[in-house]
């Protein structure tokens, strides 16, 4: 495993302690995912501040322990926070995936608008990529930006998106669509709510309910030309390049949520059965997964466009999280899911990670294509 330096070890311990506070609210958020009482938790306020670039933070200075400095530091923190409860963490406001896209593709004015909109800590964001017929395959995307009369008027955004977190309540977000038929025509745009033709509706969720996963229908939503992301970048770096970099970072974050949930599940079983040695094999697997995740995050820090490490980490940890909850239910005996509401909730939550930032089949394709391309270059 990559050795963590002193600041990262301290960050890990701070977030592990903070995660215990999240766990105390896990069942309440699961029961009422539309509630807002959890937003007042100090730990969530700190996460919001830490995930906001330093230039856009408001209020007093925040000692984030280096949370936002690297991909590795964000992964270390997210694992320990999710060890408390990933559902409460997912119910938080803040930049989230849209922030990664804006930081990658946005100009200074767009970034300022985005972070000013969410500065009060009460505004959710959304990221619209996945479509019903094509999933996260951006090359097959059907949503479109149509010219709105005079070119100076901008565009009208039409299409349908699925599995968009917080689309029903987000104040601002990023939606990707096409201006034409070529791969270079795929662009992202900042969308503010409320907007004519924009309708987000929560899907029925059995797990990770705090994330408020939605379907999003777009019917000629007005998009001013200045809200199109990437105009200041070369054409080759406006669309698919930005999407790839965004997904690389977020796949690691989803992997961290999955691994954290698995670690929390293991911890819960050992708390319920102190002195029991039946967790040793599971613990060894979790240690190996932690090493894989840390190494993958370090690889993205060195080379942000690398594809294989984040796909491998996401593929492995999502499967391991599901297997760990199955093990926990067996370990705690018949009726475990009735007797232990937290375990029952986590057993539902872990199923959601499979569908976030690319399913396992998509990750296998990424890994295979990367290996094939490397073989072709040798």
Coordinates of C-alpha atoms in Angstrom, one line a residue:
X1 CA 0.0 0.0 0.0
X2 CA 1.2 3.6 -0.7
X3 CA 2.5 5.0 2.5
X4 CA 0.6 8.0 3.6
X5 CA 2.5 11.0 4.8
X6 CA 1.8 12.6 8.2
X7 CA -0.8 15.2 6.9
X8 CA -2.7 12.4 5.1
X9 CA -2.7 10.2 8.1
X10 CA -4.0 13.0 10.2
X11 CA -6.7 13.7 7.6
X12 CA -7.7 10.0 7.7
X13 CA -8.1 10.0 11.4
X14 CA -10.1 13.3 11.4
X15 CA -12.5 12.0 8.8
X16 CA -12.8 8.6 10.5
X17 CA -13.9 10.4 13.7
X18 CA -16.3 12.7 11.7
X19 CA -17.8 9.7 10.0
X20 CA -19.2 8.5 13.4
X21 CA -21.3 11.7 13.4
X22 CA -22.7 10.9 10.0
X23 CA -23.7 7.4 11.1
X24 CA -25.9 8.8 13.8
X25 CA -28.1 10.4 11.1
X26 CA -28.0 7.6 8.6
X27 CA -31.5 6.1 9.3
X28 CA -33.1 9.6 9.5
X29 CA -31.8 10.6 6.0
X30 CA -32.8 7.2 4.6
X31 CA -36.4 7.7 5.9
X32 CA -36.7 11.3 4.7
X33 CA -34.3 11.9 1.8
X34 CA -36.0 15.2 1.1
X35 CA -35.2 16.6 4.5
X36 CA -32.6 19.3 5.2
X37 CA -31.9 19.0 8.9
X38 CA -28.7 17.1 8.2
X39 CA -27.2 20.1 6.3
X40 CA -26.6 21.8 9.7
X41 CA -24.1 19.1 10.7
X42 CA -20.7 20.6 11.3
X43 CA -19.0 17.8 9.5
X44 CA -21.1 18.3 6.3
X45 CA -20.4 22.1 6.4
X46 CA -16.7 21.2 6.6
X47 CA -17.0 18.8 3.6
X48 CA -18.7 21.6 1.6
X49 CA -16.0 24.0 2.4
X50 CA -13.2 21.6 1.8
X51 CA -14.6 20.5 -1.6
X52 CA -14.8 24.2 -2.8
X53 CA -11.6 25.6 -4.4
X54 CA -9.8 27.9 -2.0
X55 CA -10.4 31.0 -4.3
X56 CA -14.2 30.6 -3.9
X57 CA -14.6 29.8 -0.2
X58 CA -16.6 32.3 1.8
X59 CA -16.5 33.1 5.5
X60 CA -13.6 32.3 7.8
X61 CA -10.6 30.3 6.7
X62 CA -11.1 26.6 6.7
X63 CA -8.5 24.1 7.8
X64 CA -9.4 21.2 5.5
X65 CA -6.3 19.1 6.3
X66 CA -5.4 19.1 2.6
X67 CA -8.7 17.5 1.6
X68 CA -8.9 19.3 -1.7
X69 CA -5.2 19.2 -2.6
X70 CA -5.0 15.9 -4.5
X71 CA -7.1 13.1 -5.8
X72 CA -5.5 10.8 -3.2
X73 CA -6.4 13.2 -0.3
X74 CA -10.0 13.3 -1.4
X75 CA -10.1 9.5 -1.7
X76 CA -8.6 9.1 1.8
X77 CA -11.1 11.4 3.2
X78 CA -14.1 10.0 1.4
X79 CA -13.4 6.4 2.4
X80 CA -13.4 7.4 6.1
X81 CA -16.5 9.6 5.8
X82 CA -18.4 6.8 4.0
X83 CA -17.3 4.5 6.7
X84 CA -19.7 6.4 8.8
X85 CA -22.5 6.6 6.2
X86 CA -22.3 7.2 2.4
X87 CA -26.0 8.0 2.3
X88 CA -25.7 11.1 4.5
X89 CA -22.6 12.1 2.7
X90 CA -24.4 11.9 -0.7
X91 CA -27.3 14.0 0.7
X92 CA -24.9 16.9 1.2
X93 CA -25.0 20.1 -0.8
X94 CA -21.9 21.4 -2.5
X95 CA -20.0 21.3 -5.8
X96 CA -20.1 17.5 -6.3
X97 CA -19.6 16.1 -9.8
X98 CA -20.8 19.3 -11.4
X99 CA -18.0 21.2 -9.7
X100 CA -15.4 18.8 -11.2
X101 CA -16.8 19.5 -14.7
X102 CA -16.8 23.3 -14.1
X103 CA -13.3 23.3 -12.7
X104 CA -12.1 21.3 -15.7
X105 CA -14.0 23.1 -18.5
X106 CA -15.2 26.4 -17.2
X107 CA -13.7 29.9 -17.5
X108 CA -13.3 32.2 -14.5
X109 CA -16.7 33.9 -15.0
X110 CA -18.5 30.5 -15.2
X111 CA -16.7 29.2 -12.1
X112 CA -17.5 32.4 -10.2
X113 CA -21.2 32.0 -11.1
X114 CA -21.3 28.4 -10.1
X115 CA -19.6 28.8 -6.7
X116 CA -21.5 32.0 -5.9
X117 CA -24.8 30.1 -6.5
X118 CA -23.9 27.4 -3.9
X119 CA -22.1 29.7 -1.4
X120 CA -24.9 29.6 1.1
X121 CA -24.5 25.9 1.7
X122 CA -28.2 25.2 0.9
X123 CA -27.9 24.7 -2.8
X124 CA -27.5 21.3 -4.4
X125 CA -25.9 20.8 -7.8
X126 CA -26.6 18.3 -10.6
X127 CA -24.7 16.6 -13.5
X128 CA -26.6 15.4 -16.5
X129 CA -24.8 12.9 -18.7
X130 CA -26.5 9.4 -18.6
X131 CA -29.4 8.8 -21.1
X132 CA -32.1 6.1 -21.0
X133 CA -31.0 4.4 -24.3
X134 CA -27.3 4.8 -24.1
X135 CA -26.2 5.0 -20.5
X136 CA -22.9 6.9 -20.1
X137 CA -21.8 6.3 -23.7
X138 CA -21.1 9.9 -24.6
X139 CA -20.5 9.0 -28.3
X140 CA -24.1 7.9 -28.6
X141 CA -25.6 10.9 -26.9
X142 CA -28.9 12.1 -28.3
X143 CA -29.6 15.3 -26.2
X144 CA -28.9 18.4 -28.3
X145 CA -28.2 22.1 -28.3
X146 CA -30.2 23.6 -31.1
X147 CA -29.5 27.2 -32.3
X148 CA -32.1 29.6 -30.9
X149 CA -32.9 31.8 -33.9
X150 CA -30.3 34.5 -34.0
X151 CA -26.8 33.0 -33.1
X152 CA -26.4 35.6 -30.4
X153 CA -29.4 34.2 -28.6
X154 CA -27.6 31.0 -27.7
X155 CA -29.2 27.5 -27.7
X156 CA -32.2 25.5 -26.8
X157 CA -31.4 22.3 -24.9
X158 CA -33.6 19.3 -25.5
X159 CA -33.4 15.6 -24.5
X160 CA -33.8 13.2 -21.7
X161 CA -31.3 12.3 -18.9
X162 CA -31.5 9.6 -16.3
X163 CA -29.9 8.9 -12.9
X164 CA -29.1 12.6 -12.3
X165 CA -28.5 13.3 -8.6
X166 CA -30.5 16.2 -7.2
X167 CA -32.0 17.2 -10.5
X168 CA -35.3 17.9 -8.9
X169 CA -33.8 20.4 -6.3
X170 CA -30.5 21.5 -7.7
X171 CA -29.9 25.2 -8.1
X172 CA -27.2 24.9 -10.7
X173 CA -25.6 22.1 -12.7
X174 CA -24.0 20.9 -15.8
X175 CA -25.7 19.1 -18.7
X176 CA -24.0 17.6 -21.7
X177 CA -25.5 17.5 -25.2
X178 CA -24.6 17.9 -28.9
X179 CA -24.3 20.9 -31.1
X180 CA -23.8 18.6 -34.1
X181 CA -23.1 14.9 -35.0
X182 CA -19.3 14.7 -34.6
X183 CA -17.5 13.8 -31.3
X184 CA -16.1 17.3 -31.1
X185 CA -19.7 18.7 -31.0
X186 CA -20.3 17.3 -27.5
X187 CA -20.4 20.2 -25.1
X188 CA -21.4 20.9 -21.5
X189 CA -23.4 23.9 -20.3
X190 CA -24.2 25.5 -17.0
X191 CA -27.9 25.4 -16.3
X192 CA -29.6 27.3 -13.5
X193 CA -32.9 26.5 -12.0
X194 CA -35.7 27.3 -12.3
X195 CA -35.6 27.3 -16.1
X196 CA -38.4 27.0 -18.7
X197 CA -38.6 23.4 -20.1
X198 CA -36.5 21.9 -17.3
X199 CA -38.2 19.2 -15.2
X200 CA -36.4 16.9 -12.7
X201 CA -38.4 14.2 -10.9
X202 CA -37.0 11.9 -8.2
X203 CA -36.9 8.2 -9.1
X204 CA -38.1 5.5 -6.7
X205 CA -34.9 4.5 -4.8
X206 CA -34.4 1.6 -2.5
X207 CA -30.9 2.5 -1.6
X208 CA -28.6 5.6 -1.2
X209 CA -31.9 7.5 -1.0
X210 CA -30.2 10.7 0.2
X211 CA -28.6 11.1 -3.2
X212 CA -32.1 11.9 -4.7
X213 CA -31.4 10.3 -8.1
X214 CA -33.8 11.7 -10.7
X215 CA -34.9 11.6 -14.3
X216 CA -34.5 14.8 -16.2
X217 CA -36.6 16.0 -19.1
X218 CA -35.4 18.9 -21.2
X219 CA -37.7 20.7 -23.6
X220 CA -36.1 23.6 -25.3
X221 CA -34.4 24.9 -22.2
X222 CA -32.8 28.3 -23.0
X223 CA -29.0 28.2 -22.8
X224 CA -27.2 31.6 -23.2
X225 CA -24.1 31.3 -25.4
X226 CA -21.9 32.4 -22.5
X227 CA -23.1 29.4 -20.4
X228 CA -21.5 26.8 -22.9
X229 CA -18.4 25.4 -21.2
X230 CA -15.0 25.2 -22.8
X231 CA -15.2 28.0 -25.4
X232 CA -11.8 29.2 -24.2
X233 CA -10.3 25.7 -24.8
X234 CA -9.1 24.1 -28.0
X235 CA -11.9 22.2 -29.7
X236 CA -10.3 18.8 -28.8
X237 CA -10.6 19.7 -25.1
X238 CA -14.1 21.0 -24.8
X239 CA -16.2 17.8 -24.7
X240 CA -15.1 14.2 -24.5
X241 CA -11.7 15.2 -23.0
X242 CA -13.4 17.0 -20.1
X243 CA -15.9 14.2 -19.6
X244 CA -13.1 11.7 -19.4
X245 CA -11.2 13.7 -16.8
X246 CA -14.4 14.3 -14.8
X247 CA -15.3 10.6 -14.8
X248 CA -11.8 9.5 -13.8
X249 CA -12.0 11.6 -10.7
X250 CA -15.5 10.7 -9.8
X251 CA -15.1 6.9 -10.4
X252 CA -12.5 7.0 -7.7
X253 CA -14.9 8.9 -5.4
X254 CA -17.6 6.3 -6.0
X255 CA -15.1 3.6 -5.3
X256 CA -14.2 5.4 -2.1
X257 CA -17.9 5.4 -1.1
X258 CA -18.2 1.7 -1.8
X259 CA -15.1 0.8 0.1
X260 CA -16.0 3.0 3.0
X261 CA -19.4 1.3 3.3
X262 CA -17.8 -2.1 3.2
X263 CA -15.3 -1.0 5.9
X264 CA -18.2 0.3 8.0
X265 CA -20.1 -2.9 7.6
X266 CA -17.0 -4.9 8.7
X267 CA -16.6 -2.6 11.7
X268 CA -20.3 -3.0 12.6
X269 CA -20.0 -6.8 12.6
X270 CA -16.9 -6.8 14.8
X271 CA -18.7 -4.4 17.2
X272 CA -21.7 -6.7 17.4
X273 CA -19.5 -9.8 17.9
X274 CA -16.5 -8.7 19.9
X275 CA -13.7 -11.2 20.0
X276 CA -14.9 -13.1 17.0
X277 CA -12.2 -14.1 14.5
X278 CA -14.5 -14.6 11.5
X279 CA -13.8 -11.3 10.0
X280 CA -10.1 -12.0 9.2
X281 CA -10.5 -12.9 5.5
X282 CA -12.9 -10.1 4.9
X283 CA -10.5 -7.6 6.6
X284 CA -7.6 -8.9 4.4
X285 CA -9.7 -8.3 1.3
X286 CA -10.6 -4.8 2.5
X287 CA -7.0 -4.0 3.1
X288 CA -6.1 -5.1 -0.4
X289 CA -8.9 -3.0 -1.9
X290 CA -7.7 0.0 0.1
X291 CA -4.2 -0.4 -1.3
X292 CA -5.6 -0.6 -4.9
X293 CA -7.7 2.5 -4.4
X294 CA -4.9 4.6 -3.0
X295 CA -2.6 3.5 -5.8
X296 CA -5.3 4.3 -8.4
X297 CA -5.8 7.8 -6.9
X298 CA -2.0 8.4 -6.9
X299 CA -1.9 7.4 -10.6
X300 CA -4.6 9.9 -11.5
X301 CA -2.7 12.6 -9.6
X302 CA 0.3 11.8 -11.8
X303 CA -1.6 11.5 -15.1
X304 CA -5.2 12.9 -15.0
X305 CA -6.1 11.3 -18.3
X306 CA -5.2 7.7 -17.2
X307 CA -8.3 5.4 -17.6
X308 CA -7.4 1.9 -16.4
X309 CA -6.6 2.6 -12.6
X310 CA -9.9 4.3 -11.7
X311 CA -11.9 1.8 -13.7
X312 CA -10.2 -1.1 -11.9
X313 CA -10.7 0.5 -8.5
X314 CA -14.4 1.2 -9.2
X315 CA -15.0 -2.3 -10.6
X316 CA -13.4 -4.1 -7.7
X317 CA -14.8 -2.0 -4.8
X318 CA -18.4 -2.0 -5.9
X319 CA -18.4 -5.8 -6.1
X320 CA -16.5 -6.1 -2.8
X321 CA -19.0 -3.8 -1.0
X322 CA -21.9 -6.0 -2.1
X323 CA -20.1 -9.2 -1.0
X324 CA -19.2 -7.7 2.3
X325 CA -22.9 -6.9 3.2
X326 CA -23.8 -10.5 2.2
X327 CA -21.1 -11.8 4.5
X328 CA -22.3 -9.5 7.3
X329 CA -25.9 -10.8 7.1
X330 CA -24.6 -14.3 7.4
X331 CA -22.2 -13.5 10.2
X332 CA -25.0 -11.9 12.3
X333 CA -27.3 -14.9 11.8
X334 CA -30.9 -15.4 10.8
X335 CA -33.0 -12.3 11.0
X336 CA -29.9 -10.0 10.8
X337 CA -31.5 -7.5 8.4
X338 CA -34.5 -7.2 10.7
X339 CA -32.5 -6.9 13.9
X340 CA -29.9 -4.5 12.5
X341 CA -31.5 -1.6 10.6
X342 CA -28.2 -0.1 9.7
X343 CA -27.0 -3.3 8.1
X344 CA -30.3 -3.5 6.2
X345 CA -29.8 0.0 4.9
X346 CA -26.2 -0.6 3.9
X347 CA -27.3 -3.8 2.1
X348 CA -29.5 -1.6 -0.1
X349 CA -27.1 1.3 -0.4
X350 CA -24.2 -0.8 -1.9
X351 CA -26.4 -1.8 -4.9
X352 CA -26.5 1.9 -6.1
X353 CA -22.7 2.2 -6.6
X354 CA -22.9 -0.2 -9.6
X355 CA -24.9 2.3 -11.6
X356 CA -22.9 5.5 -10.7
X357 CA -20.2 6.7 -13.1
X358 CA -20.4 3.6 -15.3
X359 CA -21.6 0.1 -14.7
X360 CA -19.1 -2.9 -14.3
X361 CA -19.5 -3.8 -18.0
X362 CA -18.5 -0.2 -18.9
X363 CA -15.4 -0.4 -16.6
X364 CA -14.4 -3.7 -18.1
X365 CA -14.6 -2.1 -21.6
X366 CA -12.4 0.8 -20.4
X367 CA -9.8 -1.6 -19.0
X368 CA -9.8 -3.8 -22.1
X369 CA -9.5 -0.8 -24.5
X370 CA -6.6 0.6 -22.5
X371 CA -4.8 -2.7 -22.5
X372 CA -5.4 -3.2 -26.2
X373 CA -4.1 0.3 -27.0
X374 CA -1.0 -0.3 -25.0
X375 CA -0.4 -3.6 -26.7
X376 CA -0.8 -1.9 -30.0
X377 CA 1.9 0.7 -29.1
X378 CA 4.5 -1.9 -28.2

